[in-house]
C-alpha positions as MATLAB code, in Angstrom:
seq = 'MLNDVRRSKNAVLGWGVVASALLTGLVWLLGQRLDVTLLPDQGASWYYWKLPDPTFWTRASAWVGYAAHQLVSWGLIYYAQRHVRRYTTGLHRLNVVALAANAAFIGLHALQTQVFYDGLAQDVSIFSSQGSVVLLLVVVLLMENRRRGLVLTWSAPISAQVVAFARRYHGYLFSWAAIYTFWYHPMESTSGHLIGFFYMFLLLVQSSLMFTTAHTNRWWTLTLELLVAVHGTLVAVMNSGPGGAWPMFFFGFVAIFVLTQMHGVGLSTAARWWIGGAFVVAALGVYSWRGFGRIDEVVRIPLIEYLLVAVLALLVWAGVRITNAVRS';
ca = [
      -2.888   88.864  120.473;
      -6.524   90.568  120.039;
      -6.620   87.693  116.774;
      -5.330   84.547  118.881;
      -8.121   86.243  121.681;
     -10.796   86.066  118.807;
     -10.475   82.718  117.590;
     -10.261   81.398  120.643;
     -13.281   83.195  121.448;
     -14.815   81.959  117.931;
     -13.833   78.715  118.142;
     -15.390   77.367  121.998;
     -18.538   78.765  120.257;
     -18.424   77.132  116.744;
     -18.076   74.115  118.368;
     -20.886   74.836  121.090;
     -22.999   75.282  117.980;
     -21.802   71.972  115.972;
     -22.229   69.581  118.860;
     -25.600   71.338  119.262;
     -26.338   70.795  115.234;
     -25.111   66.993  116.405;
     -26.899   65.541  119.456;
     -30.611   67.514  117.708;
     -29.676   65.105  114.864;
     -29.859   62.695  117.211;
     -32.644   63.598  118.973;
     -34.066   62.997  115.456;
     -32.526   59.809  114.906;
     -33.792   58.432  118.452;
     -37.091   59.777  117.373;
     -37.969   57.908  114.792;
     -37.992   54.496  117.717;
     -41.240   55.764  118.845;
     -43.429   54.717  119.193;
     -47.070   55.684  121.090;
     -50.026   56.154  121.298;
     -51.365   60.221  122.064;
     -55.125   61.524  123.055;
     -56.662   64.000  120.119;
     -55.582   67.413  120.605;
     -56.986   69.184  122.955;
     -56.459   72.852  121.936;
     -53.857   75.618  122.336;
     -53.708   74.283  126.677;
     -52.951   71.133  125.452;
     -49.446   69.549  125.381;
     -50.515   67.031  123.317;
     -46.819   65.060  123.657;
     -47.637   62.957  126.359;
     -48.379   59.413  128.182;
     -52.499   58.708  128.448;
     -51.514   57.036  131.369;
     -49.104   57.933  133.128;
     -47.401   56.160  135.755;
     -45.593   56.458  139.522;
     -41.993   55.996  137.279;
     -42.740   57.056  133.780;
     -44.011   60.169  136.471;
     -40.285   59.840  138.305;
     -38.002   59.203  135.829;
     -39.057   62.996  134.116;
     -39.031   65.165  137.360;
     -35.676   62.395  139.455;
     -33.697   63.657  136.582;
     -34.951   66.469  136.412;
     -34.004   67.130  139.956;
     -30.595   66.225  139.017;
     -29.771   68.208  136.302;
     -31.182   71.688  137.654;
     -28.831   71.183  141.328;
     -25.858   69.589  139.986;
     -25.900   73.033  137.171;
     -26.948   75.340  140.136;
     -24.437   73.872  142.888;
     -21.289   74.883  139.772;
     -22.694   77.683  138.628;
     -22.420   78.726  143.081;
     -19.065   76.990  142.696;
     -17.971   79.402  139.625;
     -18.797   82.280  141.657;
     -17.914   81.733  145.442;
     -14.104   79.961  143.100;
     -13.108   80.998  139.983;
     -15.121   84.870  139.813;
     -11.512   85.490  136.745;
     -13.558   85.229  133.177;
     -10.835   84.337  130.372;
     -11.063   83.231  126.804;
     -10.771   80.085  126.562;
     -12.058   77.258  128.862;
     -11.459   76.606  132.741;
     -11.046   73.597  134.246;
     -15.103   74.119  136.296;
     -16.121   74.774  132.342;
     -15.385   71.158  130.995;
     -17.536   69.994  134.412;
     -20.767   72.275  132.764;
     -20.652   70.726  129.623;
     -20.109   67.694  130.450;
     -22.553   67.968  132.881;
     -24.371   68.455  130.353;
     -23.538   65.876  128.112;
     -24.191   63.783  130.363;
     -28.124   64.404  131.410;
     -29.130   64.489  127.851;
     -27.518   61.188  127.725;
     -29.624   60.399  130.632;
     -33.042   61.947  129.386;
     -32.149   60.581  125.849;
     -32.795   56.848  127.662;
     -35.687   58.030  129.837;
     -37.676   59.312  126.572;
     -36.617   55.858  125.160;
     -38.086   53.529  127.956;
     -40.896   55.840  129.686;
     -41.346   58.542  127.442;
     -43.104   60.979  129.503;
     -41.791   64.773  130.488;
     -42.649   67.559  133.159;
     -45.122   68.311  130.062;
     -47.680   65.201  132.597;
     -47.348   67.700  135.382;
     -47.411   71.292  134.659;
     -48.793   73.749  132.149;
     -47.864   74.217  128.738;
     -47.713   77.873  129.795;
     -44.970   77.088  132.496;
     -42.372   75.839  129.638;
     -43.668   78.963  127.200;
     -43.300   81.760  129.474;
     -39.991   80.190  131.682;
     -38.100   81.230  128.245;
     -39.881   84.694  128.087;
     -38.660   85.652  131.547;
     -34.572   84.710  130.036;
     -35.255   86.936  127.296;
     -37.464   89.638  130.304;
     -33.706   89.688  132.570;
     -31.964   90.192  129.312;
     -33.788   93.106  128.871;
     -33.302   94.289  132.486;
     -30.298   93.345  132.597;
     -28.680   94.991  129.463;
     -31.556   97.839  130.131;
     -27.814  100.516  131.070;
     -25.528   99.264  127.983;
     -27.829   99.725  125.516;
     -30.776  101.114  126.888;
     -34.946   99.897  126.682;
     -36.540  101.387  123.675;
     -33.951  103.066  121.094;
     -31.105  103.576  123.177;
     -33.940  104.714  125.965;
     -32.642  103.632  129.191;
     -35.258  102.565  131.178;
     -34.655  104.267  134.665;
     -33.742  101.066  137.296;
     -32.618  100.937  140.275;
     -28.372  100.119  140.086;
     -29.143   98.218  142.898;
     -31.947   96.084  141.239;
     -28.970   95.594  137.566;
     -26.892   94.795  140.022;
     -29.017   91.843  141.505;
     -30.294   90.967  138.629;
     -26.234   90.464  136.748;
     -25.554   88.526  139.949;
     -28.106   85.803  140.354;
     -29.311   85.630  136.338;
     -27.352   82.287  136.422;
     -29.822   80.222  138.201;
     -32.915   81.243  136.411;
     -31.250   80.921  133.269;
     -30.082   77.590  134.110;
     -33.764   77.458  135.321;
     -35.681   78.217  133.024;
     -32.639   76.335  129.879;
     -33.152   72.144  132.286;
     -36.521   73.244  133.121;
     -38.177   73.002  129.642;
     -35.358   70.518  128.024;
     -37.145   68.229  130.328;
     -40.533   69.588  129.716;
     -40.868   67.830  125.814;
     -39.803   63.934  125.171;
     -37.732   63.887  123.113;
     -39.649   63.310  119.947;
     -38.109   64.219  116.659;
     -40.843   66.826  115.402;
     -39.715   70.305  112.911;
     -40.781   71.561  116.681;
     -39.273   69.263  118.140;
     -36.578   69.304  117.176;
     -35.663   73.477  116.620;
     -36.920   74.011  119.737;
     -33.304   71.518  121.924;
     -31.193   72.885  118.695;
     -32.556   76.370  120.704;
     -31.951   74.396  124.232;
     -28.884   73.021  123.979;
     -27.214   76.333  123.368;
     -28.256   77.556  126.148;
     -26.922   75.021  128.031;
     -23.725   75.766  125.973;
     -23.411   79.277  127.359;
     -24.481   78.322  131.107;
     -21.880   75.528  130.910;
     -19.797   79.010  129.808;
     -19.516   80.576  133.096;
     -16.714   83.189  132.851;
     -14.833   83.097  129.729;
     -15.299   86.100  127.031;
     -16.929   83.526  125.036;
     -20.162   84.202  127.849;
     -20.701   87.697  127.072;
     -19.696   87.881  123.325;
     -22.892   90.624  122.748;
     -23.084   89.119  118.854;
     -23.592   84.654  120.513;
     -26.117   86.423  123.460;
     -28.180   88.563  120.853;
     -27.995   85.359  118.552;
     -29.365   83.658  121.512;
     -31.597   86.204  121.530;
     -33.058   86.693  118.483;
     -34.311   82.685  117.731;
     -36.745   82.366  119.790;
     -38.206   84.535  116.384;
     -37.083   82.104  114.335;
     -38.614   79.182  116.836;
     -41.475   80.773  117.574;
     -42.494   81.674  113.821;
     -41.338   78.177  112.429;
     -43.048   76.728  115.174;
     -46.499   78.365  114.089;
     -46.621   77.879  110.702;
     -46.298   74.684  111.250;
     -49.183   73.982  113.802;
     -51.850   76.458  112.395;
     -50.216   77.094  108.219;
     -49.448   80.554  106.924;
     -52.416   81.903  107.849;
     -52.250   81.091  111.333;
     -50.329   83.442  114.080;
     -47.384   83.359  113.146;
     -46.811   86.753  112.102;
     -47.668   88.238  115.192;
     -43.733   86.085  117.159;
     -42.057   87.081  114.002;
     -42.550   90.402  113.492;
     -43.740   90.926  117.773;
     -39.382   89.702  118.571;
     -38.298   91.365  115.106;
     -39.949   94.458  116.888;
     -38.242   94.069  120.180;
     -34.881   93.378  118.471;
     -35.074   97.268  116.401;
     -36.781   99.230  119.447;
     -33.812   97.306  121.942;
     -31.816   94.666  120.877;
     -29.958   95.767  118.003;
     -28.478   98.842  119.487;
     -26.565   96.678  121.640;
     -23.394   95.544  118.798;
     -21.780   98.878  117.749;
     -23.644   98.892  114.515;
     -23.844  102.192  112.050;
     -26.935  104.449  112.325;
     -27.293  103.716  109.346;
     -27.537  100.410  108.942;
     -29.748  100.596  111.858;
     -31.252  103.119  110.036;
     -31.664  100.156  107.304;
     -33.609   97.450  109.768;
     -35.862  100.050  110.922;
     -36.845  100.438  107.557;
     -37.374   97.815  106.809;
     -38.715   96.119  108.788;
     -41.714   98.325  109.634;
     -42.029   97.582  104.748;
     -42.155   94.262  105.531;
     -44.759   94.791  108.035;
     -46.036   96.893  105.470;
     -46.454   94.502  103.505;
     -47.750   91.151  105.565;
     -50.083   93.018  106.849;
     -51.958   94.907  104.245;
     -52.391   90.297  102.479;
     -53.081   90.352  106.524;
     -55.465   93.034  106.431;
     -55.184   96.313  108.876;
     -57.184   95.195  111.114;
     -54.664   92.881  112.872;
     -51.434   95.083  112.921;
     -51.919   95.085  115.958;
     -50.445   91.677  116.502;
     -47.443   93.252  115.862;
     -46.543   95.559  119.395;
     -47.968   92.798  121.229;
     -45.551   90.995  122.639;
     -43.255   93.830  122.905;
     -45.863   95.685  125.304;
     -46.135   92.328  127.633;
     -41.388   92.036  127.291;
     -42.043   95.634  128.822;
     -44.168   95.580  130.901;
     -42.460   92.578  132.361;
     -39.102   94.153  132.780;
     -41.721   97.861  134.567;
     -43.434   94.745  136.855;
     -39.638   92.709  137.475;
     -37.478   95.178  138.397;
     -40.006   96.160  140.749;
     -41.040   93.737  142.444;
     -36.229   93.098  142.902;
     -36.476   96.455  143.906;
     -38.789   95.391  146.747;
     -37.704   92.645  147.621;
     -33.985   94.220  147.389;
     -34.884   97.383  150.305;
     -36.324   94.570  152.475;
     -33.812   92.262  152.450;
     -31.128   95.423  153.514;
     -33.739   96.582  155.740;
     -34.463   93.264  157.827;
     -30.016   92.989  157.461;
     -29.665   96.758  159.240;
];
């Protein structure tokens, strides 16, 4: 029976990964048809892939598509919390509906890119897209604080009410982070876009698997957390070459894995020591070439994320206390 349960979970996740890879291939294929003249790059805060002369319709096509996708996703989450509420090894009918809805909106965005090109990037900052994914990762750290700790199995003193609030409503936030980022970009076929869309497709699969045991598979959720290191590193290398900022992204996100994430999947103490040691050796090796004066790059991302966990916990705690006070 236990083997059947594991096979069921693995099959669902396996098909999700295969479907995400095929959809990424479709993005590449359709991207070959795009022929858009773009403005010169204007720096780190400039998003390159947007029309020089947007119109009402190019803007509306992206925003209406995003809004419809977002509202449908939130509606399905609300329905699941009200009417499903039971975890199963297979798929609920609602999961099938969610997968089909996400597939339909992926198709809609592909069509919208071919006809109108622009995503949400025309009207909002590039940092909003990056920040949405960072916020998702921070909320995961907060939710998992009691189970795996925040730093080397040490659990931060975060209120149980705060964690309960995050667990109850995280689906809405995660859905927004994935869908907003998905519609932010046109379906371009550059390497950076393809890696990013593959990651977004996996997050949409995860969102669709609510109230299934696959949704809470620890190795699966750890993989989703770690993929940001792969994506950030590869995009940094593509944009600025081997001498660019890629070590900050690679070692920064892997440092969070070593300090926090690897302690929640049942690895032995010896395995964790080996992983931690390999991380230190790799970092020393890279910065002996890069210059030890820049080794502070390793701690920038962890410090930012752990600080954001504290800020978010305080904000949620204050919100919960105020709400309880008003109700009473």
